[in-house]
Amino acid sequence: MATDVVMPQMGESIAEGTIVRWIKKVGDKVDRDEPLFEISTDKVDAEIPSPAAGVVTEIRVKEGETVPVNSVVALIGAAGEAAQAPPAAQTPPAPAKGQTPTPSPQADGTTTPTPRPAQPAAAAPTAAKAAPAQTGGAPSAEDVIRQRSSPLVRKIAKENNVDISQLQGSGIAGRVTKDDILGHIGRERQEGSAKALAERQPAVAPKGPAIDMPAFKPGAATEVVPMSVMRKKIAEHMVMSRRTSAHVHSVFEVNFGRIDQIRRQKKSEYERAGAKLTYLSFIVKAAIDALRAVPVVNASIDGDNVVYHQQVNLGIAVALDWGLIVPVIKAADEKNLLGLSRSVADLAARARSKQLKPEEVSGGTFTITNPGVFGALFGMPIINQPQVAILGVGNVEKRPVVIDDAIAVRPMAYLTLGYDHRIIDGAVADQFMSHVKHALENWDPNGA
């Protein structure tokens, strides 16, 4: 019996995925959990393992196509089973020229067509009119709209009286995204406001033609490359986040002298335990403790409600050669410094090798991003929806600082908290950052 291969859901907010590459082809043998195909979403590029051992008997979705989650994309048959083409439809023989089929009696009382003289030509228009109603297979307008949009997009369209079929989508195969419809609604409102304003003011003759600013000129030294699926999804997600949350940022400078001392003392001990002790390990632990003290930073917004998460699911942004991904450490508040160090290293390694599981890129409640690894002093990160805050880590470098009225050289870094001002005020954000700063500058090695 054939086993269905379905498009997995790579996150709670992911409704579709794009087949980037088929690792196995029709007729290839495959073992259970052996990589079968590669997908791309706004959260992850991943190799999807086969759900069963056998032979690939059918591939239903081509490379580059986007389908909803849980759609059947392929079939795995038993070993030795070959792919079968669908049976050809049997077409009755055409009647002779000048004849049309008429029923003739059979032994069981049914009838089959037999030739008879053709009807006059006057009857032809009536038959022609009836033919379209009997022709099946063509998708209806409603089916086309469902293929080109998600349930959320259709809901927004219905609430704002927008015809989706008239929109040009920016998604794969012209799919209308949430940003497309929100942008359309925003433009309509702006045009309506501009029209109302123009009606109240006297018309002014334009001074000249509108300025056209193309991205490049024909013949210029350029290389035009289409955006990858992941790049498009990241773009949609980031623009949506900026439109959703009221972004505010607070920057704190932290003295890592204490952390540097403990790190040098315990570095070899952690390496023997199979973990790499980095500055980020300490920052992760300090942030988790601060989230316990200020739980609203670990919350989410659901309409007019604030959802307080009972555990910390910590997302760690990992830079890839082809984009960005945020794997999640589930129940991170239950791990000690050693456990967190192992989890960070493991998730980062498997993210770069496309070995993450669907549940490892979903369910995050707070995110940490580390632009400092590339030398940035600090950044102003965008919140990873539906979370309400994100911590940016700057480069740890030695700088002169004033300690007890004396100038000293210490390893220093800037930490930035980006937060949603809809539910987090500046005082609360600074309270959270004060917890992080105090923990890092006064680290207790016995409490980790």
Tab-separated table of C-alpha atoms in Angstrom:
chain	number	residue	atom	x	y	z
A	1	MET	CA	0.000	0.000	0.000
A	2	ALA	CA	1.358	3.418	-0.965
A	3	THR	CA	2.348	5.918	1.740
A	4	ASP	CA	1.417	9.586	1.324
A	5	VAL	CA	4.224	12.141	1.586
A	6	VAL	CA	2.773	15.451	2.813
A	7	MET	CA	4.033	19.017	3.012
A	8	PRO	CA	4.986	19.484	6.701
A	9	GLN	CA	4.075	22.553	8.752
A	10	MET	CA	7.375	24.244	9.613
A	11	GLY	CA	5.933	26.636	12.183
A	12	GLU	CA	2.631	27.632	13.753
A	13	SER	CA	2.199	30.616	11.415
A	14	ILE	CA	3.250	28.750	8.256
A	15	ALA	CA	0.420	27.778	5.910
A	16	GLU	CA	2.395	26.700	2.849
A	17	GLY	CA	5.789	25.550	1.636
A	18	THR	CA	7.741	25.580	-1.617
A	19	ILE	CA	9.444	22.518	-3.076
A	20	VAL	CA	12.980	23.715	-3.817
A	21	ARG	CA	14.528	20.411	-4.902
A	22	TRP	CA	13.608	16.747	-5.196
A	23	ILE	CA	16.485	14.705	-3.813
A	24	LYS	CA	14.855	11.467	-4.990
A	25	LYS	CA	13.154	10.930	-8.341
A	26	VAL	CA	10.332	8.621	-9.480
A	27	GLY	CA	11.602	5.040	-9.407
A	28	ASP	CA	14.339	5.729	-6.830
A	29	LYS	CA	14.560	3.586	-3.723
A	30	VAL	CA	14.400	5.433	-0.416
A	31	ASP	CA	14.869	4.390	3.215
A	32	ARG	CA	12.753	5.623	6.099
A	33	ASP	CA	14.059	9.001	7.380
A	34	GLU	CA	16.330	9.383	4.325
A	35	PRO	CA	16.172	12.934	2.841
A	36	LEU	CA	13.482	12.952	0.152
A	37	PHE	CA	13.016	16.603	-0.844
A	38	GLU	CA	13.990	20.109	0.205
A	39	ILE	CA	11.515	22.863	1.068
A	40	SER	CA	11.695	26.569	1.762
A	41	THR	CA	9.471	28.770	3.946
A	42	ASP	CA	9.925	32.141	5.635
A	43	LYS	CA	11.223	30.318	8.724
A	44	VAL	CA	13.417	27.517	7.421
A	45	ASP	CA	15.075	25.766	4.502
A	46	ALA	CA	15.023	22.090	5.375
A	47	GLU	CA	15.489	18.620	3.952
A	48	ILE	CA	12.361	16.551	4.610
A	49	PRO	CA	12.880	12.842	5.400
A	50	SER	CA	10.866	10.042	3.857
A	51	PRO	CA	8.034	8.770	6.122
A	52	ALA	CA	8.562	5.180	4.952
A	53	ALA	CA	10.949	2.886	3.107
A	54	GLY	CA	10.146	1.870	-0.441
A	55	VAL	CA	10.160	3.315	-3.953
A	56	VAL	CA	9.062	6.760	-5.094
A	57	THR	CA	6.113	5.911	-7.331
A	58	GLU	CA	4.712	9.395	-7.932
A	59	ILE	CA	5.756	13.042	-7.528
A	60	ARG	CA	2.756	15.359	-7.570
A	61	VAL	CA	4.402	18.745	-6.975
A	62	LYS	CA	7.128	20.092	-9.230
A	63	GLU	CA	10.225	21.969	-8.069
A	64	GLY	CA	9.419	25.638	-7.523
A	65	GLU	CA	5.728	25.044	-6.776
A	66	THR	CA	4.122	26.232	-3.519
A	67	VAL	CA	1.407	24.144	-1.855
A	68	PRO	CA	-0.523	24.314	1.456
A	69	VAL	CA	0.722	22.314	4.434
A	70	ASN	CA	-0.563	18.728	4.658
A	71	SER	CA	-0.914	18.547	0.854
A	72	VAL	CA	0.192	15.219	-0.622
A	73	VAL	CA	3.325	15.931	-2.655
A	74	ALA	CA	4.447	12.362	-3.453
A	75	LEU	CA	3.716	8.674	-2.933
A	76	ILE	CA	6.035	5.973	-1.573
A	77	GLY	CA	5.225	2.447	-2.726
A	78	ALA	CA	6.515	-0.947	-1.651
A	79	ALA	CA	9.857	-2.123	-2.993
A	80	GLY	CA	9.459	-3.358	-6.566
A	81	GLU	CA	6.279	-1.358	-7.166
A	82	ALA	CA	6.502	0.738	-10.314
A	83	ALA	CA	4.893	4.050	-11.071
A	84	GLN	CA	1.616	3.609	-12.901
A	85	ALA	CA	0.164	6.034	-15.392
A	86	PRO	CA	-3.525	6.848	-14.968
A	87	PRO	CA	-5.768	4.739	-17.246
A	88	ALA	CA	-6.745	6.433	-20.483
A	89	ALA	CA	-10.398	7.407	-20.782
A	90	GLN	CA	-12.361	5.240	-23.202
A	91	THR	CA	-13.926	7.325	-25.946
A	92	PRO	CA	-16.872	5.917	-27.931
A	93	PRO	CA	-16.386	5.769	-31.722
A	94	ALA	CA	-17.483	8.866	-33.576
A	95	PRO	CA	-20.714	8.534	-35.578
A	96	ALA	CA	-20.573	8.507	-39.344
A	97	LYS	CA	-20.895	11.780	-41.197
A	98	GLY	CA	-24.466	12.931	-41.273
A	99	GLN	CA	-25.517	10.668	-38.395
A	100	THR	CA	-26.071	11.170	-34.653
A	101	PRO	CA	-26.269	8.441	-32.016
A	102	THR	CA	-29.667	7.079	-31.004
A	103	PRO	CA	-30.330	4.491	-28.319
A	104	SER	CA	-30.888	0.846	-29.272
A	105	PRO	CA	-32.200	-1.810	-26.858
A	106	GLN	CA	-29.856	-4.255	-25.092
A	107	ALA	CA	-30.520	-7.610	-23.449
A	108	ASP	CA	-30.622	-6.050	-19.983
A	109	GLY	CA	-33.131	-3.451	-21.010
A	110	THR	CA	-30.625	-0.582	-21.301
A	111	THR	CA	-29.903	1.245	-24.521
A	112	THR	CA	-26.746	2.123	-26.452
A	113	PRO	CA	-26.367	4.702	-29.219
A	114	THR	CA	-27.005	3.606	-32.809
A	115	PRO	CA	-26.735	5.761	-35.926
A	116	ARG	CA	-29.755	7.648	-37.122
A	117	PRO	CA	-30.238	10.528	-39.559
A	118	ALA	CA	-28.901	13.844	-38.357
A	119	GLN	CA	-31.312	16.522	-37.117
A	120	PRO	CA	-31.764	19.695	-39.136
A	121	ALA	CA	-29.138	22.384	-38.787
A	122	ALA	CA	-31.580	24.586	-36.873
A	123	ALA	CA	-31.072	22.441	-33.774
A	124	ALA	CA	-27.321	23.115	-33.691
A	125	PRO	CA	-27.461	26.434	-31.785
A	126	THR	CA	-29.393	24.810	-28.938
A	127	ALA	CA	-26.832	22.029	-28.589
A	128	ALA	CA	-24.012	24.526	-28.710
A	129	LYS	CA	-25.531	26.479	-25.854
A	130	ALA	CA	-25.903	23.378	-23.735
A	131	ALA	CA	-22.361	22.150	-24.319
A	132	PRO	CA	-20.576	24.490	-21.906
A	133	ALA	CA	-22.781	23.407	-19.028
A	134	GLN	CA	-21.778	19.790	-19.624
A	135	THR	CA	-18.024	20.453	-19.836
A	136	GLY	CA	-16.199	19.796	-16.542
A	137	GLY	CA	-12.633	20.258	-15.279
A	138	ALA	CA	-12.322	24.043	-15.551
A	139	PRO	CA	-11.767	25.645	-12.090
A	140	SER	CA	-14.367	28.082	-10.869
A	141	ALA	CA	-13.558	31.671	-9.906
A	142	GLU	CA	-13.862	30.704	-6.245
A	143	ASP	CA	-11.371	27.851	-6.705
A	144	VAL	CA	-8.893	30.195	-8.382
A	145	ILE	CA	-9.173	32.667	-5.493
A	146	ARG	CA	-8.591	29.873	-2.959
A	147	GLN	CA	-5.484	28.759	-4.847
A	148	ARG	CA	-4.103	32.318	-4.903
A	149	SER	CA	-4.746	33.275	-1.267
A	150	SER	CA	-4.781	32.025	2.318
A	151	PRO	CA	-7.837	31.979	4.624
A	152	LEU	CA	-6.480	35.065	6.446
A	153	VAL	CA	-6.148	37.011	3.182
A	154	ARG	CA	-9.692	36.065	2.149
A	155	LYS	CA	-11.000	37.169	5.552
A	156	ILE	CA	-9.292	40.569	5.240
A	157	ALA	CA	-10.625	40.913	1.691
A	158	LYS	CA	-14.181	40.157	2.788
A	159	GLU	CA	-14.037	42.629	5.691
A	160	ASN	CA	-12.769	45.399	3.397
A	161	ASN	CA	-14.854	44.504	0.322
A	162	VAL	CA	-11.831	43.764	-1.860
A	163	ASP	CA	-11.948	41.524	-4.943
A	164	ILE	CA	-8.854	39.276	-4.647
A	165	SER	CA	-9.084	38.245	-8.301
A	166	GLN	CA	-8.227	41.832	-9.294
A	167	LEU	CA	-4.974	41.912	-7.263
A	168	GLN	CA	-1.538	41.069	-8.601
A	169	GLY	CA	0.123	38.910	-5.932
A	170	SER	CA	3.820	39.059	-5.105
A	171	GLY	CA	3.984	35.474	-3.824
A	172	ILE	CA	4.912	32.326	-5.690
A	173	ALA	CA	2.843	31.893	-8.896
A	174	GLY	CA	1.114	35.234	-8.251
A	175	ARG	CA	-0.195	34.207	-4.804
A	176	VAL	CA	-1.729	37.158	-2.933
A	177	THR	CA	0.017	37.596	0.415
A	178	LYS	CA	-1.143	39.408	3.529
A	179	ASP	CA	1.202	42.298	2.713
A	180	ASP	CA	-0.282	42.547	-0.800
A	181	ILE	CA	-3.842	43.002	0.416
A	182	LEU	CA	-2.907	45.296	3.320
A	183	GLY	CA	-0.861	47.412	0.923
A	184	HIS	CA	-3.801	47.551	-1.498
A	185	ILE	CA	-6.178	48.629	1.266
A	186	GLY	CA	-3.697	51.263	2.447
A	187	ARG	CA	-3.308	52.665	-1.059
A	188	GLU	CA	-7.075	52.796	-1.534
A	189	ARG	CA	-7.456	54.765	1.693
A	190	GLN	CA	-4.640	57.139	0.744
A	191	GLU	CA	-6.152	57.660	-2.710
A	192	GLY	CA	-9.544	58.300	-1.128
A	193	SER	CA	-8.050	60.859	1.283
A	194	ALA	CA	-6.101	62.535	-1.530
A	195	LYS	CA	-9.234	62.703	-3.682
A	196	ALA	CA	-11.260	64.249	-0.868
A	197	LEU	CA	-8.491	66.781	-0.228
A	198	ALA	CA	-8.287	67.635	-3.933
A	199	GLU	CA	-12.029	68.277	-4.040
A	200	ARG	CA	-11.697	70.816	-1.207
A	201	GLN	CA	-8.684	72.603	-2.746
A	202	PRO	CA	-8.317	74.343	-6.136
A	203	ALA	CA	-6.585	72.301	-8.803
A	204	VAL	CA	-2.907	73.095	-9.338
A	205	ALA	CA	-1.270	72.411	-12.680
A	206	PRO	CA	1.571	69.897	-12.410
A	207	LYS	CA	5.041	71.402	-12.714
A	208	GLY	CA	6.374	68.518	-14.803
A	209	PRO	CA	6.184	64.820	-15.485
A	210	ALA	CA	6.503	62.367	-12.614
A	211	ILE	CA	10.062	61.228	-11.898
A	212	ASP	CA	10.700	57.665	-12.977
A	213	MET	CA	13.478	56.016	-10.957
A	214	PRO	CA	14.134	52.513	-12.295
A	215	ALA	CA	16.351	50.135	-10.356
A	216	PHE	CA	18.792	50.041	-13.253
A	217	LYS	CA	19.172	51.329	-16.801
A	218	PRO	CA	19.383	49.104	-19.874
A	219	GLY	CA	22.996	48.380	-20.685
A	220	ALA	CA	24.239	49.160	-17.169
A	221	ALA	CA	26.776	46.849	-15.519
A	222	THR	CA	24.272	44.878	-13.452
A	223	GLU	CA	23.317	41.298	-12.703
A	224	VAL	CA	19.613	40.645	-12.098
A	225	VAL	CA	18.953	37.588	-9.926
A	226	PRO	CA	15.455	36.548	-8.710
A	227	MET	CA	14.942	36.505	-4.959
A	228	SER	CA	14.960	33.068	-3.335
A	229	VAL	CA	11.810	31.716	-1.705
A	230	MET	CA	13.316	32.200	1.761
A	231	ARG	CA	14.363	35.772	0.927
A	232	LYS	CA	10.826	36.626	-0.240
A	233	LYS	CA	9.282	35.117	2.890
A	234	ILE	CA	11.720	36.959	5.170
A	235	ALA	CA	10.868	40.204	3.390
A	236	GLU	CA	7.125	39.621	3.841
A	237	HIS	CA	7.563	38.683	7.520
A	238	MET	CA	9.747	41.682	8.363
A	239	VAL	CA	7.502	44.215	6.606
A	240	MET	CA	4.487	42.701	8.349
A	241	SER	CA	6.241	42.973	11.725
A	242	ARG	CA	7.043	46.649	11.201
A	243	ARG	CA	3.394	47.299	10.340
A	244	THR	CA	2.125	45.281	13.311
A	245	SER	CA	4.289	46.328	16.274
A	246	ALA	CA	5.155	49.784	17.596
A	247	HIS	CA	8.928	49.274	17.586
A	248	VAL	CA	11.056	50.985	20.249
A	249	HIS	CA	14.674	50.172	21.193
A	250	SER	CA	16.718	50.545	24.370
A	251	VAL	CA	20.520	50.153	24.392
A	252	PHE	CA	22.539	49.180	27.482
A	253	GLU	CA	26.329	48.977	27.782
A	254	VAL	CA	27.539	45.915	29.697
A	255	ASN	CA	30.929	45.191	31.275
A	256	PHE	CA	31.898	41.587	30.399
A	257	GLY	CA	34.985	41.547	32.621
A	258	ARG	CA	33.430	39.126	35.122
A	259	ILE	CA	32.105	36.870	32.331
A	260	ASP	CA	35.467	36.872	30.573
A	261	GLN	CA	37.184	35.726	33.766
A	262	ILE	CA	34.731	32.860	34.403
A	263	ARG	CA	34.755	31.851	30.740
A	264	ARG	CA	38.539	31.434	30.695
A	265	GLN	CA	38.369	29.383	33.901
A	266	LYS	CA	35.652	26.992	32.693
A	267	LYS	CA	36.301	26.888	28.964
A	268	SER	CA	38.273	23.617	28.962
A	269	GLU	CA	35.814	22.007	31.392
A	270	TYR	CA	32.908	22.712	29.032
A	271	GLU	CA	34.864	21.471	26.015
A	272	ARG	CA	35.419	18.132	27.760
A	273	ALA	CA	31.643	17.966	28.277
A	274	GLY	CA	31.079	18.507	24.545
A	275	ALA	CA	29.991	22.174	24.744
A	276	LYS	CA	31.492	25.477	23.669
A	277	LEU	CA	31.307	28.189	26.341
A	278	THR	CA	30.811	31.536	24.590
A	279	TYR	CA	29.703	35.000	25.644
A	280	LEU	CA	26.361	34.185	24.019
A	281	SER	CA	25.863	31.266	26.420
A	282	PHE	CA	25.980	33.643	29.397
A	283	ILE	CA	23.736	36.192	27.644
A	284	VAL	CA	21.130	33.511	26.918
A	285	LYS	CA	21.051	32.418	30.574
A	286	ALA	CA	20.862	36.020	31.834
A	287	ALA	CA	18.010	36.810	29.410
A	288	ILE	CA	16.024	33.753	30.523
A	289	ASP	CA	16.333	34.776	34.181
A	290	ALA	CA	15.241	38.317	33.273
A	291	LEU	CA	12.196	36.960	31.413
A	292	ARG	CA	11.138	35.186	34.600
A	293	ALA	CA	11.439	38.455	36.523
A	294	VAL	CA	9.620	40.525	33.856
A	295	PRO	CA	7.144	38.062	32.268
A	296	VAL	CA	5.435	40.581	29.964
A	297	VAL	CA	8.570	40.565	27.786
A	298	ASN	CA	7.905	36.842	27.217
A	299	ALA	CA	4.285	37.451	26.203
A	300	SER	CA	2.363	37.799	22.920
A	301	ILE	CA	-0.603	39.866	21.745
A	302	ASP	CA	-3.769	38.130	20.532
A	303	GLY	CA	-6.235	40.765	19.400
A	304	ASP	CA	-7.109	42.737	22.542
A	305	ASN	CA	-5.620	40.098	24.854
A	306	VAL	CA	-2.117	39.622	26.280
A	307	VAL	CA	-0.965	35.985	26.292
A	308	TYR	CA	1.556	35.227	29.064
A	309	HIS	CA	3.605	32.143	28.194
A	310	GLN	CA	4.309	29.825	31.110
A	311	GLN	CA	7.673	28.664	29.753
A	312	VAL	CA	10.490	30.330	27.844
A	313	ASN	CA	10.929	29.047	24.292
A	314	LEU	CA	14.029	30.906	23.218
A	315	GLY	CA	14.735	31.578	19.540
A	316	ILE	CA	18.354	32.025	18.433
A	317	ALA	CA	18.821	33.765	15.074
A	318	VAL	CA	21.324	31.892	12.886
A	319	ALA	CA	22.838	33.550	9.815
A	320	LEU	CA	23.027	31.284	6.764
A	321	ASP	CA	24.680	31.822	3.395
A	322	TRP	CA	21.206	31.963	1.823
A	323	GLY	CA	19.207	33.799	4.520
A	324	LEU	CA	18.314	33.795	8.201
A	325	ILE	CA	16.650	31.179	10.391
A	326	VAL	CA	15.499	31.158	14.025
A	327	PRO	CA	15.585	27.697	15.648
A	328	VAL	CA	13.953	27.502	19.075
A	329	ILE	CA	15.224	26.047	22.366
A	330	LYS	CA	12.027	24.681	23.928
A	331	ALA	CA	11.636	25.044	27.719
A	332	ALA	CA	14.928	26.927	27.843
A	333	ASP	CA	14.174	28.069	31.400
A	334	GLU	CA	14.625	24.454	32.545
A	335	LYS	CA	18.242	24.241	31.311
A	336	ASN	CA	21.449	25.270	33.066
A	337	LEU	CA	24.403	27.034	31.446
A	338	LEU	CA	25.905	23.780	30.151
A	339	GLY	CA	22.603	22.603	28.676
A	340	LEU	CA	22.000	25.953	26.983
A	341	SER	CA	25.527	25.950	25.511
A	342	ARG	CA	24.942	22.516	24.023
A	343	SER	CA	21.515	23.475	22.638
A	344	VAL	CA	22.769	26.675	20.976
A	345	ALA	CA	25.662	24.852	19.273
A	346	ASP	CA	23.488	21.917	18.197
A	347	LEU	CA	20.670	24.002	16.692
A	348	ALA	CA	23.083	26.303	14.870
A	349	ALA	CA	24.975	23.372	13.345
A	350	ARG	CA	21.809	21.591	12.194
A	351	ALA	CA	20.342	24.845	10.831
A	352	ARG	CA	23.364	25.281	8.563
A	353	SER	CA	23.131	21.663	7.378
A	354	LYS	CA	19.332	21.870	6.834
A	355	GLN	CA	18.631	19.173	9.402
A	356	LEU	CA	16.133	21.010	11.630
A	357	LYS	CA	12.773	19.433	12.429
A	358	PRO	CA	9.488	21.356	11.975
A	359	GLU	CA	8.891	21.674	15.729
A	360	GLU	CA	12.358	23.227	16.183
A	361	VAL	CA	11.492	26.383	14.237
A	362	SER	CA	8.127	27.146	15.821
A	363	GLY	CA	6.661	28.174	19.155
A	364	GLY	CA	9.277	30.782	20.111
A	365	THR	CA	8.356	33.326	22.801
A	366	PHE	CA	11.513	35.493	22.753
A	367	THR	CA	14.420	35.850	20.313
A	368	ILE	CA	18.113	36.714	20.589
A	369	THR	CA	20.097	37.840	17.541
A	370	ASN	CA	23.875	38.285	17.531
A	371	PRO	CA	25.108	40.769	14.898
A	372	GLY	CA	28.161	41.333	17.095
A	373	VAL	CA	29.693	38.117	15.772
A	374	PHE	CA	30.366	40.053	12.552
A	375	GLY	CA	31.777	43.073	14.408
A	376	ALA	CA	28.666	45.263	14.721
A	377	LEU	CA	28.627	47.432	17.864
A	378	PHE	CA	24.847	47.123	18.086
A	379	GLY	CA	21.769	46.771	15.913
A	380	MET	CA	18.097	47.718	15.956
A	381	PRO	CA	16.478	44.314	15.342
A	382	ILE	CA	12.922	43.813	14.106
A	383	ILE	CA	10.605	41.842	16.399
A	384	ASN	CA	9.968	38.226	15.381
A	385	GLN	CA	6.149	38.020	15.293
A	386	PRO	CA	4.052	37.069	17.218
A	387	GLN	CA	6.589	37.832	19.953
A	388	VAL	CA	6.811	41.279	21.560
A	389	ALA	CA	10.562	41.676	22.102
A	390	ILE	CA	13.966	40.745	20.692
A	391	LEU	CA	17.475	41.127	22.156
A	392	GLY	CA	20.353	42.213	19.922
A	393	VAL	CA	23.937	41.431	21.002
A	394	GLY	CA	26.802	43.692	19.926
A	395	ASN	CA	30.479	42.873	19.562
A	396	VAL	CA	32.382	42.258	22.821
A	397	GLU	CA	35.594	44.300	22.557
A	398	LYS	CA	38.065	45.908	24.935
A	399	ARG	CA	37.438	49.597	25.580
A	400	PRO	CA	38.610	52.145	28.155
A	401	VAL	CA	36.003	52.652	30.878
A	402	VAL	CA	35.865	54.519	34.162
A	403	ILE	CA	35.824	52.210	37.205
A	404	ASP	CA	36.010	53.705	40.710
A	405	ASP	CA	37.134	57.058	39.260
A	406	ALA	CA	39.984	55.385	37.393
A	407	ILE	CA	40.346	54.542	33.720
A	408	ALA	CA	40.591	50.802	33.045
A	409	VAL	CA	40.395	48.557	29.993
A	410	ARG	CA	37.541	46.041	30.054
A	411	PRO	CA	35.702	43.839	27.519
A	412	MET	CA	32.520	45.821	26.827
A	413	ALA	CA	29.455	45.306	24.634
A	414	TYR	CA	26.156	46.992	23.823
A	415	LEU	CA	22.918	45.009	24.221
A	416	THR	CA	19.777	46.295	22.475
A	417	LEU	CA	16.214	45.382	23.364
A	418	GLY	CA	13.657	45.911	20.606
A	419	TYR	CA	10.164	45.844	22.088
A	420	ASP	CA	6.524	46.375	21.176
A	421	HIS	CA	5.345	49.594	22.774
A	422	ARG	CA	1.729	48.419	22.560
A	423	ILE	CA	2.214	46.428	25.772
A	424	ILE	CA	5.789	47.150	26.934
A	425	ASP	CA	6.611	50.628	28.214
A	426	GLY	CA	10.106	52.058	28.375
A	427	ALA	CA	10.329	51.627	32.148
A	428	VAL	CA	9.468	47.926	31.870
A	429	ALA	CA	11.949	47.395	29.035
A	430	ASP	CA	14.707	49.090	31.033
A	431	GLN	CA	13.794	47.002	34.076
A	432	PHE	CA	14.311	43.875	31.974
A	433	MET	CA	17.635	45.140	30.633
A	434	SER	CA	18.784	46.077	34.134
A	435	HIS	CA	18.249	42.446	35.190
A	436	VAL	CA	20.355	41.253	32.237
A	437	LYS	CA	23.126	43.790	32.902
A	438	HIS	CA	23.306	43.044	36.634
A	439	ALA	CA	23.467	39.277	36.055
A	440	LEU	CA	26.297	39.564	33.532
A	441	GLU	CA	28.366	42.040	35.551
A	442	ASN	CA	27.899	40.117	38.831
A	443	TRP	CA	27.813	36.530	37.594
A	444	ASP	CA	27.497	33.839	40.257
A	445	PRO	CA	29.238	30.701	38.907
A	446	ASN	CA	27.492	28.567	41.539
A	447	GLY	CA	24.043	29.623	40.351
A	448	ALA	CA	24.514	28.655	36.701
